[in-house]
PDB file of C-alpha atoms and ligand atoms in Angstrom:
ATOM      1  CA  UNK A  39      60.336  47.438 171.759  1.00 77.00           C
ATOM      2  CA  UNK A  40      63.667  46.982 170.006  1.00 86.00           C
ATOM      3  CA  UNK A  41      66.646  48.887 171.438  1.00 96.00           C
ATOM      4  CA  UNK A  42      64.911  49.327 174.781  1.00 97.00           C
ATOM      5  CA  UNK A  43      67.390  51.084 177.078  1.00 98.00           C
ATOM      6  CA  UNK A  44      65.225  50.889 180.196  1.00 98.00           C
ATOM      7  CA  UNK A  45      67.268  50.360 183.334  1.00 98.00           C
ATOM      8  CA  UNK A  46      70.490  51.668 181.791  1.00 98.00           C
ATOM      9  CA  UNK A  47      72.347  54.845 182.792  1.00 98.00           C
ATOM     10  CA  UNK A  48      73.966  56.757 179.932  1.00 98.00           C
ATOM     11  CA  UNK A  49      76.572  59.518 180.094  1.00 98.00           C
ATOM     12  CA  UNK A  50      76.385  61.588 176.899  1.00 99.00           C
ATOM     13  CA  UNK A  51      79.247  64.057 176.466  1.00 98.00           C
ATOM     14  CA  UNK A  52      78.675  67.129 174.310  1.00 98.00           C
ATOM     15  CA  UNK A  53      74.938  66.867 174.965  1.00 98.00           C
ATOM     16  CA  UNK A  54      73.915  70.520 174.940  1.00 98.00           C
ATOM     17  CA  UNK A  55      73.442  70.737 171.156  1.00 97.00           C
ATOM     18  CA  UNK A  56      73.802  68.920 167.855  1.00 97.00           C
ATOM     19  CA  UNK A  57      74.356  65.173 167.625  1.00 98.00           C
ATOM     20  CA  UNK A  58      75.037  64.812 171.353  1.00 98.00           C
ATOM     21  CA  UNK A  59      71.763  66.478 172.262  1.00 98.00           C
ATOM     22  CA  UNK A  60      69.828  64.336 169.767  1.00 98.00           C
ATOM     23  CA  UNK A  61      71.518  61.265 171.273  1.00 98.00           C
ATOM     24  CA  UNK A  62      70.432  62.265 174.776  1.00 98.00           C
ATOM     25  CA  UNK A  63      66.861  62.692 173.494  1.00 98.00           C
ATOM     26  CA  UNK A  64      66.832  59.359 171.675  1.00 98.00           C
ATOM     27  CA  UNK A  65      68.307  57.480 174.637  1.00 98.00           C
ATOM     28  CA  UNK A  66      65.735  59.085 176.964  1.00 98.00           C
ATOM     29  CA  UNK A  67      62.888  58.104 174.620  1.00 97.00           C
ATOM     30  CA  UNK A  68      64.246  54.547 174.617  1.00 97.00           C
ATOM     31  CA  UNK A  69      64.017  54.469 178.417  1.00 98.00           C
ATOM     32  CA  UNK A  70      67.578  55.262 179.565  1.00 98.00           C
ATOM     33  CA  UNK A  71      68.372  57.618 182.403  1.00 98.00           C
ATOM     34  CA  UNK A  72      70.667  60.200 180.835  1.00 98.00           C
ATOM     35  CA  UNK A  73      73.458  62.368 182.212  1.00 98.00           C
ATOM     36  CA  UNK A  74      74.024  65.320 179.882  1.00 98.00           C
ATOM     37  CA  UNK A  75      77.558  66.742 179.956  1.00 98.00           C
ATOM     38  CA  UNK A  76      78.968  69.882 178.304  1.00 98.00           C
ATOM     39  CA  UNK A  77      80.530  73.194 179.362  1.00 98.00           C
ATOM     40  CA  UNK A  78      77.496  75.485 179.122  1.00 98.00           C
ATOM     41  CA  UNK A  79      75.184  74.845 182.103  1.00 98.00           C
ATOM     42  CA  UNK A  80      72.289  76.898 180.760  1.00 98.00           C
ATOM     43  CA  UNK A  81      72.201  75.111 177.389  1.00 98.00           C
ATOM     44  CA  UNK A  82      72.414  71.763 179.173  1.00 98.00           C
ATOM     45  CA  UNK A  83      69.446  72.579 181.415  1.00 98.00           C
ATOM     46  CA  UNK A  84      67.428  73.570 178.331  1.00 98.00           C
ATOM     47  CA  UNK A  85      68.262  70.249 176.708  1.00 98.00           C
ATOM     48  CA  UNK A  86      67.369  68.312 179.855  1.00 98.00           C
ATOM     49  CA  UNK A  87      64.057  70.173 180.229  1.00 98.00           C
ATOM     50  CA  UNK A  88      63.047  69.041 176.720  1.00 98.00           C
ATOM     51  CA  UNK A  89      63.562  65.333 177.507  1.00 98.00           C
ATOM     52  CA  UNK A  90      60.655  63.052 178.398  1.00 96.00           C
ATOM     53  CA  UNK A  91      60.396  62.884 182.240  1.00 97.00           C
ATOM     54  CA  UNK A  92      63.129  65.516 182.677  1.00 98.00           C
ATOM     55  CA  UNK A  93      63.358  64.945 186.434  1.00 97.00           C
ATOM     56  CA  UNK A  94      64.739  61.473 185.720  1.00 97.00           C
ATOM     57  CA  UNK A  95      67.852  62.904 184.040  1.00 98.00           C
ATOM     58  CA  UNK A  96      70.728  65.075 185.243  1.00 98.00           C
ATOM     59  CA  UNK A  97      73.233  67.613 183.904  1.00 98.00           C
ATOM     60  CA  UNK A  98      76.902  67.945 184.760  1.00 98.00           C
ATOM     61  CA  UNK A  99      79.157  70.707 183.491  1.00 98.00           C
ATOM     62  CA  UNK A 100      82.723  69.898 182.562  1.00 98.00           C
ATOM     63  CA  UNK A 101      85.290  70.657 179.928  1.00 98.00           C
ATOM     64  CA  UNK A 102      86.303  67.150 178.817  1.00 98.00           C
ATOM     65  CA  UNK A 103      89.828  68.367 178.074  1.00 98.00           C
ATOM     66  CA  UNK A 104      90.300  68.898 181.837  1.00 98.00           C
ATOM     67  CA  UNK A 105      90.635  65.808 183.991  1.00 97.00           C
ATOM     68  CA  UNK A 106      89.943  67.752 187.216  1.00 98.00           C
ATOM     69  CA  UNK A 107      86.556  68.868 185.843  1.00 98.00           C
ATOM     70  CA  UNK A 108      85.796  65.339 184.641  1.00 98.00           C
ATOM     71  CA  UNK A 109      86.589  63.976 188.106  1.00 98.00           C
ATOM     72  CA  UNK A 110      84.232  66.471 189.747  1.00 98.00           C
ATOM     73  CA  UNK A 111      81.486  65.533 187.260  1.00 98.00           C
ATOM     74  CA  UNK A 112      82.018  61.806 187.845  1.00 98.00           C
ATOM     75  CA  UNK A 113      81.838  62.337 191.600  1.00 98.00           C
ATOM     76  CA  UNK A 114      78.476  64.070 191.200  1.00 98.00           C
ATOM     77  CA  UNK A 115      77.169  61.323 188.909  1.00 98.00           C
ATOM     78  CA  UNK A 116      78.298  58.579 191.245  1.00 97.00           C
ATOM     79  CA  UNK A 117      76.656  60.163 194.312  1.00 97.00           C
ATOM     80  CA  UNK A 118      73.388  61.166 192.608  1.00 96.00           C
ATOM     81  CA  UNK A 119      72.807  58.416 190.061  1.00 96.00           C
ATOM     82  CA  UNK A 120      75.182  55.486 190.537  1.00 96.00           C
ATOM     83  CA  UNK A 121      77.193  53.722 187.868  1.00 98.00           C
ATOM     84  CA  UNK A 122      77.180  54.373 184.116  1.00 98.00           C
ATOM     85  CA  UNK A 123      76.340  51.610 181.618  1.00 98.00           C
ATOM     86  CA  UNK A 124      76.632  53.582 178.371  1.00 99.00           C
ATOM     87  CA  UNK A 125      79.363  56.139 177.686  1.00 99.00           C
ATOM     88  CA  UNK A 126      79.145  58.401 174.641  1.00 99.00           C
ATOM     89  CA  UNK A 127      82.422  60.188 173.946  1.00 98.00           C
ATOM     90  CA  UNK A 128      81.714  63.364 172.026  1.00 98.00           C
ATOM     91  CA  UNK A 129      82.809  67.011 171.925  1.00 97.00           C
ATOM     92  CA  UNK A 130      83.185  69.760 169.378  1.00 91.00           C
ATOM     93  CA  UNK A 131      85.488  69.081 166.468  1.00 90.00           C
ATOM     94  CA  UNK A 132      88.976  70.635 166.331  1.00 92.00           C
ATOM     95  CA  UNK A 133      89.469  73.996 164.603  1.00 88.00           C
ATOM     96  CA  UNK A 134      89.414  73.955 160.809  1.00 88.00           C
ATOM     97  CA  UNK A 135      92.488  74.708 158.699  1.00 90.00           C
ATOM     98  CA  UNK A 136      95.253  73.020 156.751  1.00 94.00           C
ATOM     99  CA  UNK A 137      97.816  70.832 158.490  1.00 96.00           C
ATOM    100  CA  UNK A 138     100.682  73.140 157.600  1.00 97.00           C
ATOM    101  CA  UNK A 139      98.884  76.073 159.198  1.00 96.00           C
ATOM    102  CA  UNK A 140      98.101  74.137 162.398  1.00 96.00           C
ATOM    103  CA  UNK A 141      99.861  75.118 165.625  1.00 96.00           C
ATOM    104  CA  UNK A 142     101.164  72.581 168.125  1.00 96.00           C
ATOM    105  CA  UNK A 143      98.713  73.801 170.764  1.00 96.00           C
ATOM    106  CA  UNK A 144      95.741  72.856 168.519  1.00 96.00           C
ATOM    107  CA  UNK A 145      97.034  69.280 168.463  1.00 96.00           C
ATOM    108  CA  UNK A 146      97.586  69.305 172.218  1.00 97.00           C
ATOM    109  CA  UNK A 147      94.019  70.493 172.843  1.00 97.00           C
ATOM    110  CA  UNK A 148      92.598  67.945 170.387  1.00 97.00           C
ATOM    111  CA  UNK A 149      94.593  65.176 172.069  1.00 98.00           C
ATOM    112  CA  UNK A 150      93.271  66.162 175.510  1.00 98.00           C
ATOM    113  CA  UNK A 151      89.683  66.576 174.243  1.00 98.00           C
ATOM    114  CA  UNK A 152      89.403  63.484 172.083  1.00 98.00           C
ATOM    115  CA  UNK A 153      91.906  60.930 173.408  1.00 98.00           C
ATOM    116  CA  UNK A 154      92.913  61.717 176.987  1.00 98.00           C
ATOM    117  CA  UNK A 155      89.307  62.478 177.978  1.00 98.00           C
ATOM    118  CA  UNK A 156      88.215  59.101 176.626  1.00 98.00           C
ATOM    119  CA  UNK A 157      91.058  57.351 178.393  1.00 98.00           C
ATOM    120  CA  UNK A 158      90.171  59.079 181.661  1.00 98.00           C
ATOM    121  CA  UNK A 159      86.467  58.230 181.366  1.00 98.00           C
ATOM    122  CA  UNK A 160      87.181  54.616 180.370  1.00 98.00           C
ATOM    123  CA  UNK A 161      89.531  54.150 183.330  1.00 98.00           C
ATOM    124  CA  UNK A 162      86.912  55.501 185.741  1.00 98.00           C
ATOM    125  CA  UNK A 163      83.762  53.944 184.288  1.00 98.00           C
ATOM    126  CA  UNK A 164      84.795  50.486 183.104  1.00 98.00           C
ATOM    127  CA  UNK A 165      85.358  48.901 186.562  1.00 98.00           C
ATOM    128  CA  UNK A 166      81.585  48.978 187.291  1.00 98.00           C
ATOM    129  CA  UNK A 167      80.812  47.874 183.708  1.00 98.00           C
ATOM    130  CA  UNK A 168      83.153  44.916 184.176  1.00 98.00           C
ATOM    131  CA  UNK A 169      81.439  44.088 187.457  1.00 98.00           C
ATOM    132  CA  UNK A 170      78.065  43.953 185.660  1.00 98.00           C
ATOM    133  CA  UNK A 171      79.570  42.232 182.606  1.00 98.00           C
ATOM    134  CA  UNK A 172      77.807  44.879 180.522  1.00 98.00           C
ATOM    135  CA  UNK A 173      78.901  48.166 179.037  1.00 98.00           C
ATOM    136  CA  UNK A 174      78.667  50.239 175.889  1.00 99.00           C
ATOM    137  CA  UNK A 175      81.254  52.810 174.820  1.00 99.00           C
ATOM    138  CA  UNK A 176      80.465  54.761 171.662  1.00 98.00           C
ATOM    139  CA  UNK A 177      82.659  57.441 170.145  1.00 98.00           C
ATOM    140  CA  UNK A 178      81.264  60.049 167.781  1.00 98.00           C
ATOM    141  CA  UNK A 179      84.054  60.660 165.303  1.00 97.00           C
ATOM    142  CA  UNK A 180      83.787  61.509 161.597  1.00 96.00           C
ATOM    143  CA  UNK A 181      83.918  59.979 158.117  1.00 96.00           C
ATOM    144  CA  UNK A 182      87.411  61.508 157.956  1.00 94.00           C
ATOM    145  CA  UNK A 183      88.495  58.219 159.548  1.00 94.00           C
ATOM    146  CA  UNK A 184      87.844  56.681 156.110  1.00 94.00           C
ATOM    147  CA  UNK A 185      88.726  59.634 153.902  1.00 92.00           C
ATOM    148  CA  UNK A 186      90.485  62.808 155.110  1.00 94.00           C
ATOM    149  CA  UNK A 187      88.401  65.956 154.623  1.00 92.00           C
ATOM    150  CA  UNK A 188      90.194  68.938 153.030  1.00 90.00           C
ATOM    151  CA  UNK A 189      91.030  71.782 155.401  1.00 90.00           C
ATOM    152  CA  UNK A 190      90.433  69.746 158.563  1.00 93.00           C
ATOM    153  CA  UNK A 191      94.108  68.878 159.186  1.00 96.00           C
ATOM    154  CA  UNK A 192      94.025  68.525 162.976  1.00 97.00           C
ATOM    155  CA  UNK A 193      90.656  66.785 162.916  1.00 96.00           C
ATOM    156  CA  UNK A 194      91.705  64.240 160.258  1.00 97.00           C
ATOM    157  CA  UNK A 195      94.792  63.387 162.306  1.00 97.00           C
ATOM    158  CA  UNK A 196      93.121  63.098 165.687  1.00 97.00           C
ATOM    159  CA  UNK A 197      90.080  61.140 164.376  1.00 97.00           C
ATOM    160  CA  UNK A 198      92.387  58.446 163.016  1.00 96.00           C
ATOM    161  CA  UNK A 199      94.030  58.282 166.431  1.00 97.00           C
ATOM    162  CA  UNK A 200      90.618  57.899 168.097  1.00 97.00           C
ATOM    163  CA  UNK A 201      89.770  55.028 165.734  1.00 98.00           C
ATOM    164  CA  UNK A 202      93.016  53.246 166.660  1.00 98.00           C
ATOM    165  CA  UNK A 203      92.375  53.899 170.339  1.00 98.00           C
ATOM    166  CA  UNK A 204      88.825  52.538 170.081  1.00 98.00           C
ATOM    167  CA  UNK A 205      89.819  49.370 168.233  1.00 98.00           C
ATOM    168  CA  UNK A 206      92.481  48.647 170.841  1.00 98.00           C
ATOM    169  CA  UNK A 207      90.063  49.350 173.690  1.00 98.00           C
ATOM    170  CA  UNK A 208      87.410  47.133 172.070  1.00 98.00           C
ATOM    171  CA  UNK A 209      89.835  44.190 172.098  1.00 98.00           C
ATOM    172  CA  UNK A 210      90.837  44.818 175.706  1.00 98.00           C
ATOM    173  CA  UNK A 211      87.226  45.032 176.901  1.00 98.00           C
ATOM    174  CA  UNK A 212      85.606  42.378 174.686  1.00 98.00           C
ATOM    175  CA  UNK A 213      85.952  39.566 177.269  1.00 98.00           C
ATOM    176  CA  UNK A 214      84.106  41.733 179.844  1.00 98.00           C
ATOM    177  CA  UNK A 215      80.791  42.192 177.994  1.00 98.00           C
ATOM    178  CA  UNK A 216      81.749  45.757 177.087  1.00 98.00           C
ATOM    179  CA  UNK A 217      81.558  46.853 173.451  1.00 99.00           C
ATOM    180  CA  UNK A 218      83.429  49.819 171.968  1.00 98.00           C
ATOM    181  CA  UNK A 219      82.283  51.250 168.652  1.00 98.00           C
ATOM    182  CA  UNK A 220      82.511  54.433 166.607  1.00 98.00           C
ATOM    183  CA  UNK A 221      79.797  56.326 164.769  1.00 98.00           C
ATOM    184  CA  UNK A 222      81.043  58.331 161.792  1.00 98.00           C
ATOM    185  CA  UNK A 223      78.578  61.079 160.913  1.00 97.00           C
ATOM    186  CA  UNK A 224      78.591  62.586 157.456  1.00 96.00           C
ATOM    187  CA  UNK A 225      77.298  66.115 156.913  1.00 96.00           C
ATOM    188  CA  UNK A 226      74.758  66.603 159.705  1.00 98.00           C
ATOM    189  CA  UNK A 227      72.557  69.657 160.243  1.00 97.00           C
ATOM    190  CA  UNK A 228      74.006  71.076 163.456  1.00 96.00           C
ATOM    191  CA  UNK A 229      75.515  74.334 164.674  1.00 93.00           C
ATOM    192  CA  UNK A 230      78.962  72.941 163.798  1.00 91.00           C
ATOM    193  CA  UNK A 231      77.982  72.337 160.166  1.00 94.00           C
ATOM    194  CA  UNK A 232      76.646  75.885 159.902  1.00 94.00           C
ATOM    195  CA  UNK A 233      79.875  77.271 161.393  1.00 92.00           C
ATOM    196  CA  UNK A 234      82.029  75.212 159.005  1.00 90.00           C
ATOM    197  CA  UNK A 235      79.983  76.421 156.010  1.00 94.00           C
ATOM    198  CA  UNK A 236      80.439  80.063 157.049  1.00 93.00           C
ATOM    199  CA  UNK A 237      84.175  79.561 157.641  1.00 89.00           C
ATOM    200  CA  UNK A 238      84.600  77.929 154.215  1.00 90.00           C
ATOM    201  CA  UNK A 239      82.605  80.729 152.563  1.00 93.00           C
ATOM    202  CA  UNK A 240      84.807  83.374 154.208  1.00 92.00           C
ATOM    203  CA  UNK A 241      87.966  81.586 153.041  1.00 87.00           C
ATOM    204  CA  UNK A 242      86.770  81.273 149.430  1.00 87.00           C
ATOM    205  CA  UNK A 243      84.956  84.620 149.143  1.00 93.00           C
ATOM    206  CA  UNK A 244      81.788  82.651 148.519  1.00 95.00           C
ATOM    207  CA  UNK A 245      78.511  82.195 150.400  1.00 97.00           C
ATOM    208  CA  UNK A 246      77.507  79.592 152.966  1.00 96.00           C
ATOM    209  CA  UNK A 247      74.676  78.504 150.638  1.00 96.00           C
ATOM    210  CA  UNK A 248      77.023  77.755 147.740  1.00 97.00           C
ATOM    211  CA  UNK A 249      79.407  75.897 150.079  1.00 95.00           C
ATOM    212  CA  UNK A 250      76.456  73.757 151.219  1.00 96.00           C
ATOM    213  CA  UNK A 251      75.388  73.123 147.611  1.00 97.00           C
ATOM    214  CA  UNK A 252      78.886  71.849 146.807  1.00 95.00           C
ATOM    215  CA  UNK A 253      78.863  69.584 149.848  1.00 95.00           C
ATOM    216  CA  UNK A 254      75.453  68.215 148.839  1.00 97.00           C
ATOM    217  CA  UNK A 255      76.876  67.132 145.474  1.00 96.00           C
ATOM    218  CA  UNK A 256      79.071  64.656 147.381  1.00 94.00           C
ATOM    219  CA  UNK A 257      76.087  62.953 149.046  1.00 97.00           C
ATOM    220  CA  UNK A 258      74.244  60.331 146.967  1.00 97.00           C
ATOM    221  CA  UNK A 259      71.090  60.878 149.054  1.00 97.00           C
ATOM    222  CA  UNK A 260      71.259  64.558 148.107  1.00 97.00           C
ATOM    223  CA  UNK A 261      70.498  65.769 151.621  1.00 98.00           C
ATOM    224  CA  UNK A 262      72.289  66.282 154.917  1.00 98.00           C
ATOM    225  CA  UNK A 263      71.555  64.063 157.921  1.00 98.00           C
ATOM    226  CA  UNK A 264      69.338  65.195 160.731  1.00 98.00           C
ATOM    227  CA  UNK A 265      71.056  64.745 164.123  1.00 98.00           C
ATOM    228  CA  UNK A 266      68.314  62.263 165.113  1.00 98.00           C
ATOM    229  CA  UNK A 267      69.363  59.971 162.252  1.00 98.00           C
ATOM    230  CA  UNK A 268      72.879  59.768 163.666  1.00 98.00           C
ATOM    231  CA  UNK A 269      71.450  59.311 167.172  1.00 98.00           C
ATOM    232  CA  UNK A 270      69.442  56.300 165.955  1.00 98.00           C
ATOM    233  CA  UNK A 271      72.698  54.518 165.081  1.00 98.00           C
ATOM    234  CA  UNK A 272      73.982  55.268 168.574  1.00 98.00           C
ATOM    235  CA  UNK A 273      70.781  53.881 170.133  1.00 98.00           C
ATOM    236  CA  UNK A 274      71.301  50.642 168.236  1.00 98.00           C
ATOM    237  CA  UNK A 275      74.953  50.302 169.274  1.00 98.00           C
ATOM    238  CA  UNK A 276      74.010  51.140 172.880  1.00 98.00           C
ATOM    239  CA  UNK A 277      71.311  48.488 172.997  1.00 98.00           C
ATOM    240  CA  UNK A 278      71.388  45.032 174.510  1.00 98.00           C
ATOM    241  CA  UNK A 279      70.640  43.695 171.000  1.00 98.00           C
ATOM    242  CA  UNK A 280      74.029  44.947 169.714  1.00 98.00           C
ATOM    243  CA  UNK A 281      75.946  42.744 172.179  1.00 98.00           C
ATOM    244  CA  UNK A 282      78.040  40.994 169.497  1.00 98.00           C
ATOM    245  CA  UNK A 283      79.106  44.135 167.648  1.00 98.00           C
ATOM    246  CA  UNK A 284      82.376  45.612 168.811  1.00 98.00           C
ATOM    247  CA  UNK A 285      85.329  47.415 167.252  1.00 98.00           C
ATOM    248  CA  UNK A 286      83.345  48.736 164.291  1.00 98.00           C
ATOM    249  CA  UNK A 287      83.124  52.199 162.759  1.00 97.00           C
ATOM    250  CA  UNK A 288      79.625  52.786 161.419  1.00 97.00           C
ATOM    251  CA  UNK A 289      79.193  55.451 158.746  1.00 97.00           C
ATOM    252  CA  UNK A 290      75.950  57.446 158.840  1.00 98.00           C
ATOM    253  CA  UNK A 291      76.609  59.547 155.780  1.00 97.00           C
ATOM    254  CA  UNK A 292      73.894  59.106 153.132  1.00 97.00           C
ATOM    255  CA  UNK A 293      76.302  57.026 151.035  1.00 97.00           C
ATOM    256  CA  UNK A 294      79.014  59.688 150.775  1.00 95.00           C
ATOM    257  CA  UNK A 295      82.070  57.506 151.411  1.00 93.00           C
ATOM    258  CA  UNK A 296      82.772  55.542 148.260  1.00 86.00           C
ATOM    259  CA  UNK A 297      84.905  52.733 149.713  1.00 81.00           C
ATOM    260  CA  UNK A 298      83.240  49.324 150.146  1.00 79.00           C
TER     261      UNK A 298
HETATM  262  N1  LIG B 501      77.808  68.033 162.168  1.00 78.71           N
HETATM  263  C1  LIG B 501      78.494  67.396 161.241  1.00 78.71           C
HETATM  264  O1  LIG B 501      78.259  67.528 160.038  1.00 78.71           O
HETATM  265  C2  LIG B 501      79.604  66.450 161.650  1.00 78.71           C
HETATM  266  C3  LIG B 501      80.173  65.639 160.658  1.00 78.71           C
HETATM  267  C4  LIG B 501      81.195  64.766 161.007  1.00 78.71           C
HETATM  268  C5  LIG B 501      81.645  64.730 162.315  1.00 78.71           C
HETATM  269  N2  LIG B 501      81.079  65.530 163.260  1.00 78.71           N
HETATM  270  C6  LIG B 501      81.626  65.460 164.603  1.00 78.71           C
HETATM  271  O2  LIG B 501      80.653  64.991 165.511  1.00 78.71           O
HETATM  272  C7  LIG B 501      80.841  65.632 166.778  1.00 78.71           C
HETATM  273  C8  LIG B 501      79.555  66.343 167.186  1.00 78.71           C
HETATM  274  O3  LIG B 501      79.254  67.251 166.157  1.00 78.71           O
HETATM  275  P1  LIG B 501      78.105  68.362 166.283  1.00 78.71           P
HETATM  276  O4  LIG B 501      77.881  68.862 164.911  1.00 78.71           O
HETATM  277  O5  LIG B 501      76.968  67.854 167.095  1.00 78.71           O
HETATM  278  O6  LIG B 501      78.906  69.485 167.134  1.00 78.71           O
HETATM  279  P2  LIG B 501      78.372  70.790 167.851  1.00 78.71           P
HETATM  280  O7  LIG B 501      77.060  71.222 167.333  1.00 78.71           O
HETATM  281  O8  LIG B 501      79.519  71.743 167.798  1.00 78.71           O
HETATM  282  O9  LIG B 501      78.181  70.306 169.385  1.00 78.71           O
HETATM  283  C9  LIG B 501      79.280  69.978 170.163  1.00 78.71           C
HETATM  284  C10 LIG B 501      78.833  69.655 171.584  1.00 78.71           C
HETATM  285  O10 LIG B 501      79.999  69.328 172.343  1.00 78.71           O
HETATM  286  C11 LIG B 501      80.104  70.201 173.478  1.00 78.71           C
HETATM  287  N3  LIG B 501      81.531  70.439 173.698  1.00 78.71           N
HETATM  288  C12 LIG B 501      82.416  71.018 172.846  1.00 78.71           C
HETATM  289  N4  LIG B 501      83.625  71.052 173.396  1.00 78.71           N
HETATM  290  C13 LIG B 501      83.520  70.480 174.621  1.00 78.71           C
HETATM  291  C14 LIG B 501      84.434  70.234 175.683  1.00 78.71           C
HETATM  292  N5  LIG B 501      85.727  70.586 175.587  1.00 78.71           N
HETATM  293  N6  LIG B 501      83.986  69.640 176.801  1.00 78.71           N
HETATM  294  C15 LIG B 501      82.688  69.292 176.907  1.00 78.71           C
HETATM  295  N7  LIG B 501      81.774  69.478 175.945  1.00 78.71           N
HETATM  296  C16 LIG B 501      82.186  70.072 174.820  1.00 78.71           C
HETATM  297  C17 LIG B 501      79.317  71.449 173.081  1.00 78.71           C
HETATM  298  O11 LIG B 501      78.781  72.148 174.195  1.00 78.71           O
HETATM  299  P3  LIG B 501      79.606  73.263 175.035  1.00 78.71           P
HETATM  300  O12 LIG B 501      80.160  74.213 174.018  1.00 78.71           O
HETATM  301  O13 LIG B 501      78.593  73.853 175.937  1.00 78.71           O
HETATM  302  O14 LIG B 501      80.670  72.547 175.782  1.00 78.71           O
HETATM  303  C18 LIG B 501      78.162  70.808 172.299  1.00 78.71           C
HETATM  304  O15 LIG B 501      77.207  70.292 173.184  1.00 78.71           O
HETATM  305  C19 LIG B 501      82.031  66.586 166.612  1.00 78.71           C
HETATM  306  O16 LIG B 501      83.216  65.970 167.015  1.00 78.71           O
HETATM  307  C20 LIG B 501      82.040  66.832 165.119  1.00 78.71           C
HETATM  308  O17 LIG B 501      83.299  67.207 164.645  1.00 78.71           O
HETATM  309  C21 LIG B 501      80.069  66.382 162.961  1.00 78.71           C
END
């Protein structure tokens, strides 16, 4: 089987719904033992129960923007499961809105959630990866890294910072058998997409359906991604076969981004 993850432990952040949940499912199907992390314990347990051999996997609750909660989660993982081989950095996207309307505290929260959390997790998890000379770090970001998306001012700014962070980290960790890559989802059918469509409709006195129709016009494949299609890209980058791929940002967007 290609992309066999048997024998690998994966920590998937933001795993209670959407792309993170689909990633946890795909990794579990490929043989990994998965730790599902998010803030809502009940939703996490539901997601874990739906995995193949659910007893093999575990849930930890933490708000990634809080280092004390991350430390408690890592302690639990270390005592119950051991070291992590695959880290998926993921959380909800920052609040929508224009840059000029953004408040400083939105940037501070986005920085803690998307940069400082990653730094904290990398500091704690890479020593054992270095020891094994194997590790995979994958960040779920957005196509806004390539092309800013209107009305996502904070997100556009922080995603670019994550891309710079990841490229730097990939160079630092490359000699240690650890790869660092980004997946850039395009429009993907998740709760977040539905919420963004409703927010845009409310702003423009339109309907969520017409917002979605306009978005679809930007996608050459004329459909949105299913979360599992994004998760498949993560499974590839997490695999042993992807050992020589590091520092890349992989679009999974149905051809939406025009740049070559
Ligand atoms: N869907 C799309 O079309 C699309 C397109 C481009 C980029 N993206 C990006 O891809 C990522 C995943 O998107 P999605 O659509 O799957 O999002 P989603 O449906 O909103 O799911 C987000 C997940 O992250 C968890 N989460 C949120 N904040 C957290 C925090 N502070 N600490 C820990 N867990 C947290 C949520 O669970 P809890 O609330 O229980 O914590 C949930 O499991 C986001 O960054 C999003 O912006 C999505």
